[in-house]
Every structure is written in C-alpha cells, then in structure tokens.
Coordinates of C-alpha atoms in Angstrom, one line a residue:
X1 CA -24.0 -36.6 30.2
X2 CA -22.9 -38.5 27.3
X3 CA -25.2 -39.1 24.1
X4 CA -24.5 -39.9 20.5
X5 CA -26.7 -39.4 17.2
X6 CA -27.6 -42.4 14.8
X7 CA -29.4 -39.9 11.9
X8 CA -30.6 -43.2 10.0
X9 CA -33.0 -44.4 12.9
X10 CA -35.7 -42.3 12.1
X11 CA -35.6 -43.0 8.8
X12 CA -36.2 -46.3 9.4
X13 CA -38.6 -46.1 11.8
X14 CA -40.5 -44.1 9.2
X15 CA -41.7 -47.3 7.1
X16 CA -41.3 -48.8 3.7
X17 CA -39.9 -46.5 0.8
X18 CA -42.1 -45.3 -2.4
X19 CA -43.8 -47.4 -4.4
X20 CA -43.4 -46.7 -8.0
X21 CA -46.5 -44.7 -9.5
X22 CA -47.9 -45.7 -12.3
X23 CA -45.4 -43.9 -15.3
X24 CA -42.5 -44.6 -12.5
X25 CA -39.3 -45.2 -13.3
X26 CA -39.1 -49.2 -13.6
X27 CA -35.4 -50.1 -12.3
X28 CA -34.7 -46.3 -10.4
X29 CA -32.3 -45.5 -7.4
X30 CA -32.4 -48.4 -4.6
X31 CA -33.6 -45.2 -2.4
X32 CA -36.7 -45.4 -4.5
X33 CA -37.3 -49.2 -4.4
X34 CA -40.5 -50.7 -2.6
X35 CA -39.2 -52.2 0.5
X36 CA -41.5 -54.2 3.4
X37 CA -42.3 -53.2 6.4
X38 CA -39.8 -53.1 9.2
X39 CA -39.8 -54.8 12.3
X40 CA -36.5 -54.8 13.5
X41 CA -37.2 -51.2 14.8
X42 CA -35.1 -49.5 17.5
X43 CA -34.4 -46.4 19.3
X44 CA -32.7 -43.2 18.2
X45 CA -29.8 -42.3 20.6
X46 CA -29.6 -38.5 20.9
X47 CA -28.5 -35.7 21.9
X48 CA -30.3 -33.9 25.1
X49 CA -32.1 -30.9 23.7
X50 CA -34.3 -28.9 26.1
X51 CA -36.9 -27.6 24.5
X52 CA -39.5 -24.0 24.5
X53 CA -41.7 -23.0 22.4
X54 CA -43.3 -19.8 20.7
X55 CA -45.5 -19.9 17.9
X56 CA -46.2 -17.8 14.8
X57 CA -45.6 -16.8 11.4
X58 CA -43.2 -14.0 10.2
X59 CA -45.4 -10.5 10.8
X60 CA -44.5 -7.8 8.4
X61 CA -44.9 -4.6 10.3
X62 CA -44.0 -0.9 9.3
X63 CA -40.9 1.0 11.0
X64 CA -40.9 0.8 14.8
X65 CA -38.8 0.6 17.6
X66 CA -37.3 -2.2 19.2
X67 CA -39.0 -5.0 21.0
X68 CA -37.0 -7.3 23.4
X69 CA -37.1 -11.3 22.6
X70 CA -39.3 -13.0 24.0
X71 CA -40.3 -17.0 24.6
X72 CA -43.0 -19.0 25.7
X73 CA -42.8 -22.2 27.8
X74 CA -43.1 -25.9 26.1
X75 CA -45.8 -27.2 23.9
X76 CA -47.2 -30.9 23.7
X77 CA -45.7 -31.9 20.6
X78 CA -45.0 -34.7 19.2
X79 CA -40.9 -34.0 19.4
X80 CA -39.0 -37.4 20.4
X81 CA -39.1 -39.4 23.6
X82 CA -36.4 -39.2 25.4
X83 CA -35.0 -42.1 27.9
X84 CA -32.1 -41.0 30.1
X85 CA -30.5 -44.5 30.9
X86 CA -27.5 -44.6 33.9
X87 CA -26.2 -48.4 32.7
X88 CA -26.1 -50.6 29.9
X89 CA -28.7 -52.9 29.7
X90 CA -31.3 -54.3 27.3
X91 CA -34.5 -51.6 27.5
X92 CA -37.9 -51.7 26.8
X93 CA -39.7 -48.8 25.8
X94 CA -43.8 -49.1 25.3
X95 CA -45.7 -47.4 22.5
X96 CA -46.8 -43.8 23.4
X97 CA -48.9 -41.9 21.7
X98 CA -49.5 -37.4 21.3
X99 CA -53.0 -35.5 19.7
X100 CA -52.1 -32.4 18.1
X101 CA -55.5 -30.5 18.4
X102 CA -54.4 -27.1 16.3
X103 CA -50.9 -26.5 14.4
X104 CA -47.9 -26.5 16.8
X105 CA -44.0 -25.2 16.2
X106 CA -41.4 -26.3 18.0
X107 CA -37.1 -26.6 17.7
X108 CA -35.8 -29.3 16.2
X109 CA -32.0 -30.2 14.6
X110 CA -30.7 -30.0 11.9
X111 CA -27.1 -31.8 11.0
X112 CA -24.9 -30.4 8.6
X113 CA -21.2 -31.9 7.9
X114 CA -18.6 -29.2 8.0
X115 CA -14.9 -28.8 7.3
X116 CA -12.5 -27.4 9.7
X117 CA -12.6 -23.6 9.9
X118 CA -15.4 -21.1 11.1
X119 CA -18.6 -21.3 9.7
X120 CA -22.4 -19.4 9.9
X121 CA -25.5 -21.6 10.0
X122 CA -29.0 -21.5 10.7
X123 CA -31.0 -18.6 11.0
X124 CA -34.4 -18.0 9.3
X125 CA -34.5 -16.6 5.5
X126 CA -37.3 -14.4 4.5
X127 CA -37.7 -12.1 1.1
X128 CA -39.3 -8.5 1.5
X129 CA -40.0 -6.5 -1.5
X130 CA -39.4 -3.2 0.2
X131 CA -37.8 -1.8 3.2
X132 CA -39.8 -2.8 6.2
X133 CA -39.4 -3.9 9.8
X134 CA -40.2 -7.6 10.4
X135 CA -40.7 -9.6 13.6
X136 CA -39.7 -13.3 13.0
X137 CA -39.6 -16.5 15.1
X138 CA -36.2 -18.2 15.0
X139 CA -34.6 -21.1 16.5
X140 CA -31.1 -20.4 18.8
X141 CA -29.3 -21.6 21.8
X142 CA -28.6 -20.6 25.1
X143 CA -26.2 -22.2 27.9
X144 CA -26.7 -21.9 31.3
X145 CA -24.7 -24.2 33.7
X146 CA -23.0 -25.6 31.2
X147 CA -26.5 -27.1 29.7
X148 CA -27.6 -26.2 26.0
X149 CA -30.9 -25.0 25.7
X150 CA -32.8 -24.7 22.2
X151 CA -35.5 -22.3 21.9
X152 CA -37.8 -20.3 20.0
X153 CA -37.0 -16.2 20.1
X154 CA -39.6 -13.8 18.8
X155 CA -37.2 -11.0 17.5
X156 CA -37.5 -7.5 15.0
X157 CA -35.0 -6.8 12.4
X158 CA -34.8 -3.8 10.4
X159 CA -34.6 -4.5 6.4
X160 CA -33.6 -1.4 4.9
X161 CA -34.2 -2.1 1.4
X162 CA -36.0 -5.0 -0.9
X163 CA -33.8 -8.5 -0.5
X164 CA -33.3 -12.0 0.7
X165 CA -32.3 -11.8 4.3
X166 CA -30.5 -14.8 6.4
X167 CA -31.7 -13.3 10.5
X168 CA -30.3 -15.0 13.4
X169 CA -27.8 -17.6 12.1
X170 CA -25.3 -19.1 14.1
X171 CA -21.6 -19.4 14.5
X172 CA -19.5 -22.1 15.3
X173 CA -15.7 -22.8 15.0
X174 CA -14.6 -26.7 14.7
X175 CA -11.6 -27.6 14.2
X176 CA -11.5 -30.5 12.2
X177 CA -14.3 -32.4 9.7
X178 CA -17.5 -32.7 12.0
X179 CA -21.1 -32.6 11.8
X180 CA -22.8 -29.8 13.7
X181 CA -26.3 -29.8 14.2
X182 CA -28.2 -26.8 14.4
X183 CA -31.8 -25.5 15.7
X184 CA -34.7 -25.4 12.9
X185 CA -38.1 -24.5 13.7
X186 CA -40.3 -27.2 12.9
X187 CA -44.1 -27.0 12.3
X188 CA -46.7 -30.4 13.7
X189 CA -49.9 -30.1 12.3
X190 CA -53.2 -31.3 13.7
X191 CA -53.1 -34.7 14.0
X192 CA -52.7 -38.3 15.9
X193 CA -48.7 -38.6 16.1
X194 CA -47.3 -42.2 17.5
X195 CA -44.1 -43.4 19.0
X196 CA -43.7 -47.4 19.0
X197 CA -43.2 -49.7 21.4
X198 CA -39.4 -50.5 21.0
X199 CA -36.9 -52.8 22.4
X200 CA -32.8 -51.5 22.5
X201 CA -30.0 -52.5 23.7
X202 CA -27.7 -49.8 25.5
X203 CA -23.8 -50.9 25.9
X204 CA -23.0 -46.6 26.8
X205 CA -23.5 -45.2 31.0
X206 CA -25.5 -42.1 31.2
X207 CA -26.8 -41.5 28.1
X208 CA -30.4 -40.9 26.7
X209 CA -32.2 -42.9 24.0
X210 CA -34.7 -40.6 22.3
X211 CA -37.5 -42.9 20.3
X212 CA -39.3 -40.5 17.7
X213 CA -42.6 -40.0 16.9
X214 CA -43.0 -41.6 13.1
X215 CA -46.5 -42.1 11.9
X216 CA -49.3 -39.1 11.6
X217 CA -52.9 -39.7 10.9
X218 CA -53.6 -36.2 10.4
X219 CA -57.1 -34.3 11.8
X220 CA -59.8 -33.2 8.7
X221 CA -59.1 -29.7 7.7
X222 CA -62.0 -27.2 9.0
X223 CA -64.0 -25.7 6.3
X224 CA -62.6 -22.4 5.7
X225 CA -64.8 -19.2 6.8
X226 CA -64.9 -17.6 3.7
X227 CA -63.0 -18.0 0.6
X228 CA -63.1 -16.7 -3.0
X229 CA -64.3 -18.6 -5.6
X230 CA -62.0 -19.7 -7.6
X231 CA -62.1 -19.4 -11.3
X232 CA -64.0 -21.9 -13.5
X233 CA -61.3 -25.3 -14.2
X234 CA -60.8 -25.8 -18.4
X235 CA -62.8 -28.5 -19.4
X236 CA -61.8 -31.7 -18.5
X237 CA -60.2 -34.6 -21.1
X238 CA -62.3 -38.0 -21.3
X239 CA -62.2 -40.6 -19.0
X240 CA -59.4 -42.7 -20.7
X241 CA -56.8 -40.4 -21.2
X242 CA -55.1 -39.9 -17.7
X243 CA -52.9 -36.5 -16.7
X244 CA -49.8 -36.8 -17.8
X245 CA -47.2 -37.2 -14.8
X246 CA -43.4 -36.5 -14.8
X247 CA -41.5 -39.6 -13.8
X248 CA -40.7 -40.4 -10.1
X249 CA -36.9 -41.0 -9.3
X250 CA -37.7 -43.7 -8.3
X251 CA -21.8 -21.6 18.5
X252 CA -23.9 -20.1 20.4
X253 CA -24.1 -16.2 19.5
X254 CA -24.8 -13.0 20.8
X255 CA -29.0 -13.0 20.8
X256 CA -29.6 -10.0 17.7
X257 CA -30.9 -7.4 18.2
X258 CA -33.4 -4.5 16.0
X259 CA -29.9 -2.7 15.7
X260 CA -28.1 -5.1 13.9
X261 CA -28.8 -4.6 10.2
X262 CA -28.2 -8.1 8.2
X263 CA -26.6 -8.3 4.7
X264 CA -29.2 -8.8 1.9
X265 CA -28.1 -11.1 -0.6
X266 CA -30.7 -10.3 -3.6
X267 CA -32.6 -13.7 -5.2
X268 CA -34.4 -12.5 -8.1
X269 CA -37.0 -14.5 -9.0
X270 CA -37.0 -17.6 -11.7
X271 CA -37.4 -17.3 -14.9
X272 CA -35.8 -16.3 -18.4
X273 CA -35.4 -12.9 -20.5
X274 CA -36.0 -14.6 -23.9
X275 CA -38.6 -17.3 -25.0
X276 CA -37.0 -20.0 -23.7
X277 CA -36.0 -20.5 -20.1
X278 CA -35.6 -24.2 -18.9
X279 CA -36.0 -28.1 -19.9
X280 CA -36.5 -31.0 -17.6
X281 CA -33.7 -33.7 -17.3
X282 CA -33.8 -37.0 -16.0
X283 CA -30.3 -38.7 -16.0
X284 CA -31.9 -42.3 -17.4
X285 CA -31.2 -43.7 -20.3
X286 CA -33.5 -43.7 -23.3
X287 CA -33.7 -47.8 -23.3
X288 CA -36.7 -50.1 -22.4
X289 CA -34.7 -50.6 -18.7
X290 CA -34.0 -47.4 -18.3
X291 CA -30.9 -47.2 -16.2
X292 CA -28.8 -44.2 -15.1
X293 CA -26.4 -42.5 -17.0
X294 CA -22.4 -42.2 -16.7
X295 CA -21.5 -38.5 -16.0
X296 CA -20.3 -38.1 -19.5
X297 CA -23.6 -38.9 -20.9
X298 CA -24.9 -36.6 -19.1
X299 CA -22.3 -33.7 -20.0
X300 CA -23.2 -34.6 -23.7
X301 CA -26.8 -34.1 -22.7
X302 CA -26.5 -31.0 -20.6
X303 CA -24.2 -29.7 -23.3
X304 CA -26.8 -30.5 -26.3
X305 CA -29.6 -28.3 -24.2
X306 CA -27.2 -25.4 -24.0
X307 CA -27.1 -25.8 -27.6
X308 CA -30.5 -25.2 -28.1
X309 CA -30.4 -22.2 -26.4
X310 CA -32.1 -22.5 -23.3
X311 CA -30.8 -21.0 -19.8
X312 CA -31.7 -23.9 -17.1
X313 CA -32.2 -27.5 -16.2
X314 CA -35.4 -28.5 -14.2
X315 CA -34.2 -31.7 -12.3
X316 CA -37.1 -33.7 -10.2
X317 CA -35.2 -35.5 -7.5
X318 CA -31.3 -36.5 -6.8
X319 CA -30.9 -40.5 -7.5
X320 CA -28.4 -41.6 -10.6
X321 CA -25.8 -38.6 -9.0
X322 CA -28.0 -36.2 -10.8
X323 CA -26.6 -33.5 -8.2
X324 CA -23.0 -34.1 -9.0
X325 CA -23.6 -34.8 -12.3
X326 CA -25.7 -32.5 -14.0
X327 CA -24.5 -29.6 -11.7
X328 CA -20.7 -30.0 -13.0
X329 CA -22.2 -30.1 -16.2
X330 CA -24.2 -26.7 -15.7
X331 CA -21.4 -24.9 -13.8
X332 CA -19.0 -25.9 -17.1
X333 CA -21.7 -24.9 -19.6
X334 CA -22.8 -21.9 -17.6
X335 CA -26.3 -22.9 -17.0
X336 CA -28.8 -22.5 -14.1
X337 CA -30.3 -25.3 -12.0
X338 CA -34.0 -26.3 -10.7
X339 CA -33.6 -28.4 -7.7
X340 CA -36.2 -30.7 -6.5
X341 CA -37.5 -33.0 -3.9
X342 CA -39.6 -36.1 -5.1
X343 CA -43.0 -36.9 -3.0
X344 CA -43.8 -40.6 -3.6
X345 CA -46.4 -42.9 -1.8
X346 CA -44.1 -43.3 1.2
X347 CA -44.6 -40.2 3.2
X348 CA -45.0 -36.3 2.7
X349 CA -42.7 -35.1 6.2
X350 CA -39.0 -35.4 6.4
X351 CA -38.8 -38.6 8.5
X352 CA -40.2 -40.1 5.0
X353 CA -37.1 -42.3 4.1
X354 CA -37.2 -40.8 0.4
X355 CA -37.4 -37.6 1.7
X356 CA -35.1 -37.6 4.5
X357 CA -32.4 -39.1 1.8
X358 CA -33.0 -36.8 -0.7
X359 CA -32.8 -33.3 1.9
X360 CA -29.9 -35.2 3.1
X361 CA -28.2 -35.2 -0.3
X362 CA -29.2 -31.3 -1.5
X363 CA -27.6 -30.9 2.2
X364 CA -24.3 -32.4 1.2
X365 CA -24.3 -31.2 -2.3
X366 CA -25.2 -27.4 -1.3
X367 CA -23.8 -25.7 -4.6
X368 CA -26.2 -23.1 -4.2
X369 CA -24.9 -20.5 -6.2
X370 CA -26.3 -22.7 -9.5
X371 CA -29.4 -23.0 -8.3
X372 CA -32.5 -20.3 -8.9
X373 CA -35.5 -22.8 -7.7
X374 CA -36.2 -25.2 -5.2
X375 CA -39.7 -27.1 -5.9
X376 CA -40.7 -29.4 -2.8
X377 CA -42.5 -32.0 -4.7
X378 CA -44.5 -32.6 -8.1
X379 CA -48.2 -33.4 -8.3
X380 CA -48.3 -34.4 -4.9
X381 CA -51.8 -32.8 -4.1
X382 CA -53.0 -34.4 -7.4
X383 CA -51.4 -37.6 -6.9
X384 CA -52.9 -37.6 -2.8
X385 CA -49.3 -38.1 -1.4
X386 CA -49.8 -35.3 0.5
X387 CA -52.6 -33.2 2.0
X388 CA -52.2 -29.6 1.9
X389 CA -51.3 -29.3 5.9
X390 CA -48.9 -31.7 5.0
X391 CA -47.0 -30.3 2.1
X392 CA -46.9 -26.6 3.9
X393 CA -45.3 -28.6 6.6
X394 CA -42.7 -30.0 5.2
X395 CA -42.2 -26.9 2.6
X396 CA -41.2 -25.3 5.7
X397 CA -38.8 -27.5 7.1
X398 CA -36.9 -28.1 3.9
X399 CA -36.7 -24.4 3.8
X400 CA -35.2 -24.8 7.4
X401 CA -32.9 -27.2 6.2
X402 CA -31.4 -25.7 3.2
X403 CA -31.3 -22.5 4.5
X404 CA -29.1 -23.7 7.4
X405 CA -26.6 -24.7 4.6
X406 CA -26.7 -21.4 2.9
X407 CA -29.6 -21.8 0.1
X408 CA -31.3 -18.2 0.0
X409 CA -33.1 -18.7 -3.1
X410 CA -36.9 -19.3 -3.6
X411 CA -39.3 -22.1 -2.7
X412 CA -42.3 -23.7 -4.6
X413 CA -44.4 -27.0 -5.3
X414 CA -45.9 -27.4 -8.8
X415 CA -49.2 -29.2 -9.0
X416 CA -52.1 -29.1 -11.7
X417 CA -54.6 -26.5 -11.5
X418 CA -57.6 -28.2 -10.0
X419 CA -54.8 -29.1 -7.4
X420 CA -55.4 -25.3 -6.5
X421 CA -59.1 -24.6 -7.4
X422 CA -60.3 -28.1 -5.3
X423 CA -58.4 -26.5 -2.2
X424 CA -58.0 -24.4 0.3
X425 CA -54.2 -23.3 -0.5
X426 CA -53.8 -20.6 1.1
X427 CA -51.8 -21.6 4.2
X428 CA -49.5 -23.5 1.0
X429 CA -49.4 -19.8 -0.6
X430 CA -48.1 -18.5 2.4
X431 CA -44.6 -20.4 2.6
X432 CA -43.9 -20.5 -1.0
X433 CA -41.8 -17.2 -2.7
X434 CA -43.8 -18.3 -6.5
X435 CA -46.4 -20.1 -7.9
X436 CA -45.8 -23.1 -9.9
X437 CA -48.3 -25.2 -12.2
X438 CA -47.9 -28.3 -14.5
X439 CA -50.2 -27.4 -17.4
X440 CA -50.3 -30.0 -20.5
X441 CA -52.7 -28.6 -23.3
X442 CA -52.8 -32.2 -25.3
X443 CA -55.5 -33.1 -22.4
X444 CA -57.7 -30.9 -23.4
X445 CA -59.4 -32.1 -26.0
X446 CA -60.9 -28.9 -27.4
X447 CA -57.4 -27.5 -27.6
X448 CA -55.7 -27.5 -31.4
X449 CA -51.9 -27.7 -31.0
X450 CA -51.6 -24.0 -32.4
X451 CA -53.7 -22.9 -29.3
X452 CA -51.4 -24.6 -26.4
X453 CA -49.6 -21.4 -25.8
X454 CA -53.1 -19.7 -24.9
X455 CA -54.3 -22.7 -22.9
X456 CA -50.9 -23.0 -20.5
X457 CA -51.0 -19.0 -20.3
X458 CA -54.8 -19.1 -18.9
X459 CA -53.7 -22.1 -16.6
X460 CA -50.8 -20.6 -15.0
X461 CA -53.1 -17.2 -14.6
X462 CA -55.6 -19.1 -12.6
X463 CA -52.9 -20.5 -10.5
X464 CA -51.3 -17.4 -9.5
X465 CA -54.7 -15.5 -8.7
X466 CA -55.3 -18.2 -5.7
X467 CA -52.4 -17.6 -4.7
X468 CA -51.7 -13.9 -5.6
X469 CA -47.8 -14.6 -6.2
X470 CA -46.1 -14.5 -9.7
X471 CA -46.2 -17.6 -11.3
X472 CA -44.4 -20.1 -13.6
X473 CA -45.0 -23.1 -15.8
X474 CA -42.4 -26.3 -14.4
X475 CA -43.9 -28.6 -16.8
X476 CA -45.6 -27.9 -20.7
X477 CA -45.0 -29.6 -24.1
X478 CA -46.7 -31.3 -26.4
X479 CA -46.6 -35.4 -27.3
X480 CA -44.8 -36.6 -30.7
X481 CA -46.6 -39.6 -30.7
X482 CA -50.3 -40.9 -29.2
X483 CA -53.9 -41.1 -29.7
X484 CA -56.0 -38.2 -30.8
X485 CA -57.6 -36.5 -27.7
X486 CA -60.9 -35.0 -29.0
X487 CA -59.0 -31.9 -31.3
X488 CA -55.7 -33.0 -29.6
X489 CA -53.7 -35.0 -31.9
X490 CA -50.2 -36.0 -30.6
X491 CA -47.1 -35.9 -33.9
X492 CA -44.1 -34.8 -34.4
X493 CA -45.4 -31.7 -36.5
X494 CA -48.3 -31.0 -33.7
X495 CA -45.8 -30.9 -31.3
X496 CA -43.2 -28.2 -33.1
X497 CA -46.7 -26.6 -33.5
X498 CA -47.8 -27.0 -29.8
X499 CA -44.4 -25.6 -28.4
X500 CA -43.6 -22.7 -31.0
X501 CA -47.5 -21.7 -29.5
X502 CA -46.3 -22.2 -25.6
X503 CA -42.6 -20.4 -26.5
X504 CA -44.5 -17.3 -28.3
X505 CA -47.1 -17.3 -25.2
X506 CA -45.0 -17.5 -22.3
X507 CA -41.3 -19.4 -23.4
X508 CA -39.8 -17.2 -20.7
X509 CA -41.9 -18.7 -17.7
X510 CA -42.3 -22.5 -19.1
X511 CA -40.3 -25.3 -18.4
X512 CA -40.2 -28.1 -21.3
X513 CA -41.1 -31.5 -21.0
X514 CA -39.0 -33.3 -22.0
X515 CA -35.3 -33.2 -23.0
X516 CA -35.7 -37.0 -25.0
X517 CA -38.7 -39.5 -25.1
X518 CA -38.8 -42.3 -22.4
X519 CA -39.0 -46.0 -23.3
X520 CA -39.3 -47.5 -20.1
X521 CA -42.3 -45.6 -19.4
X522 CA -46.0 -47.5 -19.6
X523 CA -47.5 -46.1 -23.1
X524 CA -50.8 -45.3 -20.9
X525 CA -54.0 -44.9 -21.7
X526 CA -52.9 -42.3 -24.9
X527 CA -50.1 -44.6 -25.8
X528 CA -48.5 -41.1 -25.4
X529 CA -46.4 -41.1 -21.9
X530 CA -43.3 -42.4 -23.7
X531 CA -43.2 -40.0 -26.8
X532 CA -42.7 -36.5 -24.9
X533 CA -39.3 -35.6 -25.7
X534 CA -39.1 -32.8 -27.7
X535 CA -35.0 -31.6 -28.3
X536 CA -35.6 -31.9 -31.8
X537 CA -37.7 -29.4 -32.1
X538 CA -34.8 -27.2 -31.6
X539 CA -32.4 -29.4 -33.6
X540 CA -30.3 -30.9 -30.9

C-alpha cells in the first residue's frame, strides 16, 4: 500500500495562530500573527500505522529480576481517522467525533530529517538519582508480513548508577537525506476530541487519507481526595498594577531486554556556581516597532552578557532565527542556553500551529549539547492558555519529541506562584526534572527594593515544596522606571538595589529580566512594562 505524509495538514486544521497578549510583541514572527479561521480544510494523507496500547507511568522499583514485555490491545483514542481509498477520486469524509472518559496513551510519530548514514532515535529518557531498576512504557515497532506495527512495550531496565538514560531507541540506516518518522508515546486527556467533516481530493491508487482529530473541549478536573495545604500566597499588589509578563514571540531493533545495560549520559541539573547564572534575550530591537535583529546584533548582544559575567541565555520561543542566532553566538562565547516553547492563545497540544512550528524548529536545530533547560511554556496556567491536564500533556510529548532527536537534558514550565498554590499540580510535578517560578518583588507592594532578594527566595521555596523538586527562578529583576507600588518604587537606583538583593539571595538560581528595556511594549497599568532592562547594572 502506498501512502505519503503532508506534516503541515494538521497544523492547519488546528485553527488560527496566537493572538498577541496584552505586553505582546507588536510586529513578531508571521508564525505568531493572528490569522482567521480556516475553511479550506482538508485531509492528512498518512502513513498506515497499526496501533496498541498500554498505559502507565514509569514505576521505579528496587533490584529484581527480569520481566518479559508485555502489551495490551487498542484504546479508543482520539488518534487520526484513517480512510484507505483504492482510486482517485474526489472524497467526502463526515465529522466524527471521540469522549475520552479518563487519561489515555497511545503511539503516535514523530518525523525527524536525517542525513545519510546510521543513526539512533527514539526511545524514552528518564533521570534516576541512584542505581535502581525501572519498568518503563516505550513506543517500538514490529513487522510481521511485511506490515509495521507500532506499539506500546512495558519493559525493565537495570540503571546501575545515578544518570540520564535514553531506553529503547531505535536504529535506522538511510542512505541518503530523508525524514524518518519514529514512535512517541502520546498522552489524550479526558475530554470531547473532534475530527471535521472534510472534503479531498485523491489523484494516488491505494493509499489511505488519515483526517486528525483537532479540537479538545477538555472534561473538569475531579476534586482531588486529599491534598496538602499549600502555604499562605504573599500578599497581593492593588488592583491596577497587573503581573508583569515576559513578551510572547509573537529500524526496527532487537526488543531490550533487563540484560542490556544502557549508557548514562549525566545532565546535572540548571543552574550557576557563582551569583549570577542567566539573563533573558529576546532578539528584537530596542525601537518603538520592534523588529528582529541581524545575527551580528545579536553576537554584539550575546557577547556584551558574557561580559557581564553571567553563564547562560534564557530564550522564550524561536522566531527572528533566535535558534541559529543566539546559539552560534553562545557556542563562540562559550555560553549555555535555556530553550523554550511559547504558549499563546492558540492552543496548549502540539497540533497548536505555534507549537507544532516551534517543536518543529528545536527539532531541526537540535544543538543539544548548549542547552542545560528546556521550559515548555511561560505563565501559561496564569495566563489560562492552558489547563493543568493540558500542559502535563503536552510537557510529555515535547519531551517525546526532543528526546527522539537526542535532547537528554531536563524539562520544566515556569508560572507564578499562585499558578501552583490555586492548583492541583501534582500530575504537572510528575513530568518535569525542576521546578520553575516567575517571581517579581516590585508587585508587592510591601516589598522595599533592598528586600527583593528575600521575597523571590520565599517564592521559589513555596514553589518547590508543592512540588517537592529543586527549584529555580526563570524570571526576577526589578523596573528602572514606573509608578510607585505601595513601598515599591521602580528607578534606576531601586533597581541596582533590587537585583544586588536577588544576586546575594539566590544569583545562582535566578534568571534576570531583562537584557535591555523594551519600547514597543504597552507602558501598562505601572507605566513600568517597557523599563525592565537591567544590563547596566553590570556596566554592559
């Protein structure tokens, strides 16, 4: 059976693109633009992938002996439609339509582009801190008949000592440029998931036209038994004065076995041995339209926060080439990197056209030996983008799809705290390696610039006893410009005053915001969004 892959369909089945939130990034990446509502939708041609199912989280266990694989039969899931058409013709497909009653996991694909040669992919990644036996889900294939099966294997590994461990990937030799798509466990949670009614036109014989499931109106999360109380939020600032946001861009193998011991390859976790650790970097330019800058303006950037002596480079999304860009730029300068995918108002799942672009780009970029962090959106609990289900969800597959392309570093989303204290979190807790908060002492307005330090220290400790993982700041500083917040007053002094607090408290864990101030920013309520940058503070 012949069948081909058009990777862009879902996309576009998925809906308009993000809106710009309110501090957004006026004139950002086309990806980022608001588009209408299409109509013109069609069907994804496809592979054929046969499909079973097993689900469950990785178990740690202690030392025992080996237990054969084992697989379930299929799921309902909402995994796409397929259409197996014997002529060409013009086809009309009717709108279908799946309930997801409790949290399902089934294969899906991943596609990778590859250059000629031999080359490992896949797999599941998981970090133990000891030596420990581990029984983990992870997606392979089989062929019988000649016909490729994907599936889920429950399997134990032995992990002899405390690492990062890649279990189960997959081999595959090509011999020239290709794209090779691989099997990644994919997690559906409750919810109403709906295919539409679709018209195509087929010119191929014997193929199959797969139509994907794209919208989710997802189920109220149950009330959890019992839960902690979580510790008391700081006070909160006055009505006018808004939380400040950071800016939006816009081969099949052998099945393994207990007795194959993999190769740990060690990923300590972020952060800094001095008092200063990392700076967030947005390649626009400091003017009222705020374009994107050439690569040398960014090497001149990159270059002057070296200078000031930190060790890495938080980076929110990948529009304006930040990828190539400001990774040449750290690899020259010796730097370290903070990768990140961007939630807007368009979606929080991978077929999120945003999202799906921006995976699509760390994918091809995949220079992950600069890179020490990979946060999978900002705010977007705060912000509503994404409901907690939701985030976990797609926290998972990006970890799928990153670790197919090698990434073996750790995982995290960075929200406020009440993000953590209003929620149950602790199915979020579970797929992340750290803890990350965005803590801003300026609104607080019984917090004196001198006291910041102490005020971001007892956020980020209320944040990582939710979720009892170590934790760090990805966004701090201190405004050099604004309105007076109760005790809060925002200046150029306040702010050298505000950070030298935050670098003495916890420099090592923080990540500064931001690298220069932005113009075309909205002043906001504070008349303070604009007036963040704070390189001067160490004279660069």
């Amino acid at each position: 059976m012949k069948a081909t892959v058009l990777a862009a369909a879902a996309a576009v089945l998925a809906g308009g693109a993000s809106a710009a939130s309110r501090h957004g990034h006026r004139h950002a990446h086309a990806l980022f633009e608001k588009k209408s509502a299409d109509t013109g939708k069609e069907c994804v041609e496809s592979c054929t992938t046969i499909y079973s199912t097993v689900t469950g989280e990785p178990t740690l266990l202690p030392p025992a002996s080996t237990a054969p694989p084992s697989t379930t039969g299929p799921a309902t899931v909402p995994t796409p439609e397929p259409h197996p058409i014997e002529s060409p013709g013009t086809y009309t497909f009717p709108a279908s339509t799946i309930v997801v009653t409790e949290t399902q996991t089934d294969v899906g694909g991943s596609s990778t582009g590859v250059p000629s040669g031999t080359h490992t992919l896949g797999g599941i990644t998981t970090v133990v801190g000891t030596g420990t036996t581990i029984v983990v889900p992870v997606a392979t294939t089989e062929v019988h008949n000649g016909v490729v099966t994907s599936i889920i294997k429950t399997t134990t590994f032995v992990c002899p000592v405390a690492g990062t461990y890649t279990i189960a990937p997959i081999t595959t030799t090509v011999p020239s440029d290709t794209t090779v798509t691989v099997p990644v466990i994919e997690t559906f949670p409750p919810g109403t998931y709906t295919a539409p009614a679709v018209v195509t036109t087929v010119t191929e014989t014997k193929t199959v036209v797969y139509c994907p499931y794209t919208s989710q109106t997802p189920e109220p999360a149950p009330a959890p038994t019992s839960q902690a109380p979580p510790p008391p939020p700081p006070p909160p600032p006055p009505p006018a004065i808004t939380t400040h946001e950071a800016p939006p861009p816009v081969k099949p193998s052998n099945t393994p076995s207990s007795s194959v011991v993999p190769k740990p390859s060690h990923a300590p976790l972020p952060g800094s041995t001095t008092k200063q650790w990392a700076m967030t970097y947005t390649a626009y330019a400091e003017t009222a339209e705020g374009g994107c800058k050439s690569a040398s303006e960014v090497m001149d950037d990159v270059t002057a926060i070296a200078k000031a002596g930190f060790s890495a480079i938080r980076v929110y999304s990948t529009d304006c080439d930040t990828l190539p860009n400001v990774g040449a730029a750290v690899r020259k300068l010796g730097l370290r990197l903070i990768v990140g995918i961007f939630i807007g108002q368009a979606g929080c799942d991978n077929a999120s056209p945003t999202v799906a672009d921006q995976i699509s780009a760390l994918k091809e970029w995949a220079e992950w030996d600069l890179v020490d962090l990979a946060a999978v959106g900002n705010e977007a609990l705060f912000n509503n983008f994404c409901t907690v289900g939701e985030l976990t969800s797609l926290i998972q597959r990006v970890k799928s799809e990153l670790g197919a392309t090698g990434y073996n570093g750790a995982f995290t989303t960075t929200d406020i705290v009440t993000a953590y204290t209003n929620n149950d979190v602790s199915a979020l807790c579970a797929v992340i390696d750290i803890v990350a908060t965005n803590a801003h002492a300026y609104f607080n307005p019984d917090t004196k610039p001198e006291d910041a330090g102490a005020f971001v220290a007892s956020q980020l400790k209320i944040v990582e006893d939710v979720c009892s993982l170590p934790g760090v700041v990805l966004e701090t500083g201190w405004p050099n410009a604004g309105v007076c917040n109760g005790v809060a007053c925002a200046g150029p002094d306040e702010q050298r005053a505000a950070i030298e607090s935050i670098e003495k408290a916890l420099g090592s864990k923080a990540v500064f915001f931001s690298f220069r101030n932005d113009p075309w920013k909205q002043p906001g309520a504070c008349n303070c969004e604009r007036n963040w940058g704070c390189a001067e503070v160490w004279g660069v």
